[in-house]
mmCIF file with all atom_site columns, C-alpha atoms in Angstrom:
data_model
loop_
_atom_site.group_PDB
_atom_site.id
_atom_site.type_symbol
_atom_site.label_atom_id
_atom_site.label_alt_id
_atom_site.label_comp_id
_atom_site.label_asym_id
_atom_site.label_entity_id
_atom_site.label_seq_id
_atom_site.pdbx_PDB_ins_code
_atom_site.Cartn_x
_atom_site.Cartn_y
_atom_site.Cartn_z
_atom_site.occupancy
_atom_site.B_iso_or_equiv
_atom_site.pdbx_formal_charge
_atom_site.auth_seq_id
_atom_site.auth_comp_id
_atom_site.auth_asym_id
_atom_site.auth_atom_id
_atom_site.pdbx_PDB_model_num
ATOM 1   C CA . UNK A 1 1   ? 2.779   -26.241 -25.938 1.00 53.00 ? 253 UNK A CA 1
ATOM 2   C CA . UNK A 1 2   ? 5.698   -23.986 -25.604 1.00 66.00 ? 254 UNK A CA 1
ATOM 3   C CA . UNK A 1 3   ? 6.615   -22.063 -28.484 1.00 72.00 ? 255 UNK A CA 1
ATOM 4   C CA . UNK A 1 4   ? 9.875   -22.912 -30.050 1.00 78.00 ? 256 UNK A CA 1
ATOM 5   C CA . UNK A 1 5   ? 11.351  -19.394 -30.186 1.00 80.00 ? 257 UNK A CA 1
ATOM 6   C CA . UNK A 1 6   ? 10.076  -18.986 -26.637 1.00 80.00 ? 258 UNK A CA 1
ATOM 7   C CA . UNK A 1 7   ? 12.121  -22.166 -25.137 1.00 79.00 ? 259 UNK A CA 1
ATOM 8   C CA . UNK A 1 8   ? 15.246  -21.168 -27.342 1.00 83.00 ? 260 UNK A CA 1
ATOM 9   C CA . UNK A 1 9   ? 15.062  -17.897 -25.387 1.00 85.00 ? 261 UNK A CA 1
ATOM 10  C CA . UNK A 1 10  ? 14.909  -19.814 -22.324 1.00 82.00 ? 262 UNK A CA 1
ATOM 11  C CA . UNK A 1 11  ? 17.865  -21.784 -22.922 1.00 82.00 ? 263 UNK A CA 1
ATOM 12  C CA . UNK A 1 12  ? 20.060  -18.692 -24.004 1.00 85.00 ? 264 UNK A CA 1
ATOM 13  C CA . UNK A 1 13  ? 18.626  -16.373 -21.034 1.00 85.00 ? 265 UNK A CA 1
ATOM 14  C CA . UNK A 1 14  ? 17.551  -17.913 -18.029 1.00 85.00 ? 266 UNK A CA 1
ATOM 15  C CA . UNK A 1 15  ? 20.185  -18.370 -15.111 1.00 82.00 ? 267 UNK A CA 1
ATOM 16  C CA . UNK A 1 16  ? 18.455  -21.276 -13.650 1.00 82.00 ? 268 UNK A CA 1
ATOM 17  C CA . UNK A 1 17  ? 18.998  -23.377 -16.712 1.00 81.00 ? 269 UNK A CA 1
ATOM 18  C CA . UNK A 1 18  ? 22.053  -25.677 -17.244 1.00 80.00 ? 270 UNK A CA 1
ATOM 19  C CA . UNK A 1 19  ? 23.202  -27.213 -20.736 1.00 73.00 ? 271 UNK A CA 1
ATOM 20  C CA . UNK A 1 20  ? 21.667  -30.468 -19.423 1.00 74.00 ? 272 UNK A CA 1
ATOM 21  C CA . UNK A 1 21  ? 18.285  -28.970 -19.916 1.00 71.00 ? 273 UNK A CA 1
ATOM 22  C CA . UNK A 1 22  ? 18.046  -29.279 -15.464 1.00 78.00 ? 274 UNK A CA 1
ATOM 23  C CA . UNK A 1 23  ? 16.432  -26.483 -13.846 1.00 78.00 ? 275 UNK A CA 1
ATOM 24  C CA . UNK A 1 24  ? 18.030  -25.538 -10.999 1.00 78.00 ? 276 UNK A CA 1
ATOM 25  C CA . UNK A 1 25  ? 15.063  -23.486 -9.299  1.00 74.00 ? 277 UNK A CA 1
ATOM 26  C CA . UNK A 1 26  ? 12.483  -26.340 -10.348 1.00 64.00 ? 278 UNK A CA 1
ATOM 27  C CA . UNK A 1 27  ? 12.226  -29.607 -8.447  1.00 64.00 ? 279 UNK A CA 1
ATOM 28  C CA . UNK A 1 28  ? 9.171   -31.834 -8.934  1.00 64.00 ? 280 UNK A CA 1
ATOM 29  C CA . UNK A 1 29  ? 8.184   -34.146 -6.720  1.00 63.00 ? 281 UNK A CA 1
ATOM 30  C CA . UNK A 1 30  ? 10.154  -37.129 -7.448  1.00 64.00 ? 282 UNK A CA 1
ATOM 31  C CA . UNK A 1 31  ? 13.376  -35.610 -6.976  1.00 65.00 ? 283 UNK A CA 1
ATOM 32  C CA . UNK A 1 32  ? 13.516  -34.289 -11.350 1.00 69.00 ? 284 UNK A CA 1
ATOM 33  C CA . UNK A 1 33  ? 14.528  -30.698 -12.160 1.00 74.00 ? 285 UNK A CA 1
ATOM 34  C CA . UNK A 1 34  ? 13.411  -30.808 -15.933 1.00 75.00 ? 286 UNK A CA 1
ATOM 35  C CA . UNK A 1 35  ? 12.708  -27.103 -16.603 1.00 76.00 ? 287 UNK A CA 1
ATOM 36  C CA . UNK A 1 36  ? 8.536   -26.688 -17.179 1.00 71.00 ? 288 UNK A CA 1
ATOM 37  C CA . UNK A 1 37  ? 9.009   -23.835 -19.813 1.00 70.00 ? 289 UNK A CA 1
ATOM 38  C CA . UNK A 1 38  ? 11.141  -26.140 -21.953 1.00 69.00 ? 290 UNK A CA 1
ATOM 39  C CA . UNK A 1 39  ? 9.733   -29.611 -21.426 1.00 68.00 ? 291 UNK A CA 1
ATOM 40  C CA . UNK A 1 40  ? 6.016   -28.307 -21.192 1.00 66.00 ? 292 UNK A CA 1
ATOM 41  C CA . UNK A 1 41  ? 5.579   -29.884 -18.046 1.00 65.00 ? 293 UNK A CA 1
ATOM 42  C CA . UNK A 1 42  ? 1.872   -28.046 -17.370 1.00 65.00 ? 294 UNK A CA 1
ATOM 43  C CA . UNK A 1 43  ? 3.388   -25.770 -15.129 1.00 70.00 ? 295 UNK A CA 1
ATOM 44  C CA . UNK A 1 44  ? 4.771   -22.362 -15.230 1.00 74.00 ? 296 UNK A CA 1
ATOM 45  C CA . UNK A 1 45  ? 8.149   -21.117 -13.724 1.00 78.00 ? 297 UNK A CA 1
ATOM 46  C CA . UNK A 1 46  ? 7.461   -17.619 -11.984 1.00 80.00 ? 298 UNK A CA 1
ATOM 47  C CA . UNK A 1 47  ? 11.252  -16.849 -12.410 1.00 82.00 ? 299 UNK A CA 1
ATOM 48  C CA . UNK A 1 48  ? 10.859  -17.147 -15.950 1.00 81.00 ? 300 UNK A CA 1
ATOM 49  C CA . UNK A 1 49  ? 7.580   -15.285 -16.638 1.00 82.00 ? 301 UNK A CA 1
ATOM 50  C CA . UNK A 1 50  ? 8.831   -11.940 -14.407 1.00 84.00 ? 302 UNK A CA 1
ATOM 51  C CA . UNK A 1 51  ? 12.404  -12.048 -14.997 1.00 86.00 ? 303 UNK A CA 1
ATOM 52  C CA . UNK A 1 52  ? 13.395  -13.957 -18.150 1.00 86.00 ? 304 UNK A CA 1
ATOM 53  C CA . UNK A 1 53  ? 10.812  -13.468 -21.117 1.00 84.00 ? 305 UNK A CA 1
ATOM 54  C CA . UNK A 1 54  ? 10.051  -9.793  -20.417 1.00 85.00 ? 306 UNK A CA 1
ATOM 55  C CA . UNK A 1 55  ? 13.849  -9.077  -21.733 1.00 83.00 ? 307 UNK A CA 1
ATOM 56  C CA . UNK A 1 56  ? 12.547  -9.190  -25.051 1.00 82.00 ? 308 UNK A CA 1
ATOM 57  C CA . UNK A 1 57  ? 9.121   -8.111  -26.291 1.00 78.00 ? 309 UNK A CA 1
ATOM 58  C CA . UNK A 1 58  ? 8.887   -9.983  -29.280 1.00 78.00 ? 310 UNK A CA 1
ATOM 59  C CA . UNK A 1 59  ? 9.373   -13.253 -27.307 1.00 80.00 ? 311 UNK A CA 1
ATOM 60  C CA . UNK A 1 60  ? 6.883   -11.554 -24.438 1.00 80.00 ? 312 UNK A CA 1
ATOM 61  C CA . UNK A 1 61  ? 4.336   -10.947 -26.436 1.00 77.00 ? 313 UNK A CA 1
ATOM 62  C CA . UNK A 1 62  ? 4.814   -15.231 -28.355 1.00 76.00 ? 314 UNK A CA 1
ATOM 63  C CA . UNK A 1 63  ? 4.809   -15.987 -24.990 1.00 77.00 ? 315 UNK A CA 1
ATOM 64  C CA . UNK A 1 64  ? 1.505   -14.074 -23.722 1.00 74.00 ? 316 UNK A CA 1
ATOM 65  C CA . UNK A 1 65  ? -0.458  -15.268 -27.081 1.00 70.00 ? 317 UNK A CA 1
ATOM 66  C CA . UNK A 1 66  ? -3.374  -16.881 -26.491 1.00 54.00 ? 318 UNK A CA 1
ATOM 67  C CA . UNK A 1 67  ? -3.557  -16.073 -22.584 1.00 60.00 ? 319 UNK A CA 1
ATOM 68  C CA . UNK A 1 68  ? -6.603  -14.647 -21.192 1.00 51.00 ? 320 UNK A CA 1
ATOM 69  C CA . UNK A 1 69  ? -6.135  -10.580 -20.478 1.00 52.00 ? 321 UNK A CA 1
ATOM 70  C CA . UNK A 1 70  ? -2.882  -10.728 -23.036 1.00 54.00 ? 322 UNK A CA 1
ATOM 71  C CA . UNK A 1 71  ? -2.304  -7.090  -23.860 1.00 56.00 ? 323 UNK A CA 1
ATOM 72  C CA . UNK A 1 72  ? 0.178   -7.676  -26.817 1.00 64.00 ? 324 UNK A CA 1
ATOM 73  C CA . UNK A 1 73  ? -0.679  -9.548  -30.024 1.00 76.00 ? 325 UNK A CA 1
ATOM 74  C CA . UNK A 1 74  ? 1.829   -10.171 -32.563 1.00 79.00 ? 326 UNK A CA 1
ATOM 75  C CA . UNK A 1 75  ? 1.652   -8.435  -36.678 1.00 85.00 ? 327 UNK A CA 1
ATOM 76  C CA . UNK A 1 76  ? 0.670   -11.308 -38.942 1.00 87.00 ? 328 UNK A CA 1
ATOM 77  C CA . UNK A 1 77  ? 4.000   -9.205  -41.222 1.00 88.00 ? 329 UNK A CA 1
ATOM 78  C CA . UNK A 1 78  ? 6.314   -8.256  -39.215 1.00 85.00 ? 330 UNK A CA 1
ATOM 79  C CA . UNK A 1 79  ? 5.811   -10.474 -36.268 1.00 78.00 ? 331 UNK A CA 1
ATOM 80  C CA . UNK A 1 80  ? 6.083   -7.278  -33.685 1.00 79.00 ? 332 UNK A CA 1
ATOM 81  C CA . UNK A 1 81  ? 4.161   -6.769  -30.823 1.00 78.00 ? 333 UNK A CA 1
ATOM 82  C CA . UNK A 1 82  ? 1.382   -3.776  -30.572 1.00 81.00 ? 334 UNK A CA 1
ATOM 83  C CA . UNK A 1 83  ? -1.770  -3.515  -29.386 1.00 80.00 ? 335 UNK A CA 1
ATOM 84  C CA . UNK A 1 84  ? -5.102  -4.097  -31.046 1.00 82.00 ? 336 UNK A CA 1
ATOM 85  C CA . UNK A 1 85  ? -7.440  -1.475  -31.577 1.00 85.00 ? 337 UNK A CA 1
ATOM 86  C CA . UNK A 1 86  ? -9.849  -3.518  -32.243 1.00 87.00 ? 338 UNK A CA 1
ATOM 87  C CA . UNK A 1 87  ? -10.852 -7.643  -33.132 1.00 86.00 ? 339 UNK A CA 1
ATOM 88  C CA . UNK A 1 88  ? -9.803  -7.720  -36.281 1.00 90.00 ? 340 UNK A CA 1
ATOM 89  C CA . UNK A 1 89  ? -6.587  -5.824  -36.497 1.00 91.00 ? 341 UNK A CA 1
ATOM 90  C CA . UNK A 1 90  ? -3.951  -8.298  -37.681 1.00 91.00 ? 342 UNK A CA 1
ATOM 91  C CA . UNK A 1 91  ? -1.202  -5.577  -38.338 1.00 92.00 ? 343 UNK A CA 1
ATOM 92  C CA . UNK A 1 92  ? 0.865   -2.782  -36.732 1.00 89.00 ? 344 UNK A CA 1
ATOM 93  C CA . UNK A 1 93  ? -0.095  0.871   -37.532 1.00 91.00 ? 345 UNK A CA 1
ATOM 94  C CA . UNK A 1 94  ? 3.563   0.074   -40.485 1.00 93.00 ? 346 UNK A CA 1
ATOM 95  C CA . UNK A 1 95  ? 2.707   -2.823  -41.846 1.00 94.00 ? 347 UNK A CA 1
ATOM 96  C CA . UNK A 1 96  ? -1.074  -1.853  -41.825 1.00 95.00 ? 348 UNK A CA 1
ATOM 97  C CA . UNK A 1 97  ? -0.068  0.865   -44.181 1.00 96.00 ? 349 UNK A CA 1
ATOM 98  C CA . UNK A 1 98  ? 2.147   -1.092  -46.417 1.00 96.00 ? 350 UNK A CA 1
ATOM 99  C CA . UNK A 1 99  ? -0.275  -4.144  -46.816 1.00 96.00 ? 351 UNK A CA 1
ATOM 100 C CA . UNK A 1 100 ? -3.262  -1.393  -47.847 1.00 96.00 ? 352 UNK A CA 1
ATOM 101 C CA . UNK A 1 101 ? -1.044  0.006   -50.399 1.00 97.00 ? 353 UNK A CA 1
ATOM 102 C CA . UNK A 1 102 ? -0.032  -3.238  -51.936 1.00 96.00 ? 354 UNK A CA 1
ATOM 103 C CA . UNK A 1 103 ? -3.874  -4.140  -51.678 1.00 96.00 ? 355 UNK A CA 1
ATOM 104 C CA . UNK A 1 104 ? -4.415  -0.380  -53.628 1.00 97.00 ? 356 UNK A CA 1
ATOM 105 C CA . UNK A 1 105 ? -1.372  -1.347  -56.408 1.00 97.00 ? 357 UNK A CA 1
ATOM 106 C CA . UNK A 1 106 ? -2.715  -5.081  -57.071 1.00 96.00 ? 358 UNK A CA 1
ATOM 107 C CA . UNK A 1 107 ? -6.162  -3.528  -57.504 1.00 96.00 ? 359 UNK A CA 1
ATOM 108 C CA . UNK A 1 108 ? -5.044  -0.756  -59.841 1.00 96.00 ? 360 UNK A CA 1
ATOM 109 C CA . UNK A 1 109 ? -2.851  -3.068  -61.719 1.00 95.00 ? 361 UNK A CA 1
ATOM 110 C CA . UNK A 1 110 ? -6.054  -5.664  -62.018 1.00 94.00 ? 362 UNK A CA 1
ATOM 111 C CA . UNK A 1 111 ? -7.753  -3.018  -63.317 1.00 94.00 ? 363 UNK A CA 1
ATOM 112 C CA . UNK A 1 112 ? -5.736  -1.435  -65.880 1.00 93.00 ? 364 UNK A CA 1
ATOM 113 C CA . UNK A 1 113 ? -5.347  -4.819  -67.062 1.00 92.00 ? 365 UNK A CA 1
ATOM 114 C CA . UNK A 1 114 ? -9.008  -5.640  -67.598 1.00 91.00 ? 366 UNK A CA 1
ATOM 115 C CA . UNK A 1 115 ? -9.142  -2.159  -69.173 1.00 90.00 ? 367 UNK A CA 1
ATOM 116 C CA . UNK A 1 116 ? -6.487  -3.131  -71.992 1.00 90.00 ? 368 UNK A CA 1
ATOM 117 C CA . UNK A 1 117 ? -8.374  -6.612  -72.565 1.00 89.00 ? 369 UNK A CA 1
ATOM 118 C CA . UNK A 1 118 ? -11.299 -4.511  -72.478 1.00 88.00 ? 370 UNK A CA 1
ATOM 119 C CA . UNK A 1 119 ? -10.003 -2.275  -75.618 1.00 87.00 ? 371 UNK A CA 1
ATOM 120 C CA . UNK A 1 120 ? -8.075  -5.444  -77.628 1.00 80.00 ? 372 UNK A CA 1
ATOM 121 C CA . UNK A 1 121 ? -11.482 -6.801  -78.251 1.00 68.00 ? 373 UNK A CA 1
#
């Protein structure tokens, strides 16, 4: 299934598309031209994979999720594209930095709080 921010890309971008939600590069084979990016027909549309969706890398790389030899995965925080260094990276090199500091404060805080419990009893 399409992504939504993916098909509302679509619509804004792609020259092909008319307000009717017609395609006028697609034609199946009973005569419809219901665009396959936006109606999730099963099939791709080559104009919109090379010449659409790479305008914008956020959308390229909602787009590319999940596809076998993707090189882009998006930052759980941010929602940015940038590429894994390894399987478990879920942030960019920013947010990575930001969500380990937060993780440092919390567990300072948590501590200094068990501390003062600690001493009230």
């Amino acid at each position: 299934m399409i992504n939504r921010e993916v098909s509302s890309y679509v619509k804004k971008n792609c020259a092909n598309y008319d307000r009717d939600g017609l395609c006028h590069f697609e034609t199946d084979s009973t005569g419809g031209r219901l665009c396959p990016l936006i109606y999730d027909l099963g099939k791709k549309c080559k104009y919109a994979e090379q010449a659409v969706i790479p305008g914008d890398s956020t959308i390229e790389a909602i787009y590319n999720a999940g596809k076998v030899g993707a090189t882009a995965d998006m930052c759980e925080r941010c929602r940015s594209p940038f590429e894994r260094t390894n399987n478990r990276q879920k942030y960019c090199e920013r947010c990575a930095a930001i969500v380990r500091a937060e993780k440092e404060a919390r567990r300072k805080r948590e501590y200094r709080l068990a501390d003062a419990l600690k001493r009230k009893d």
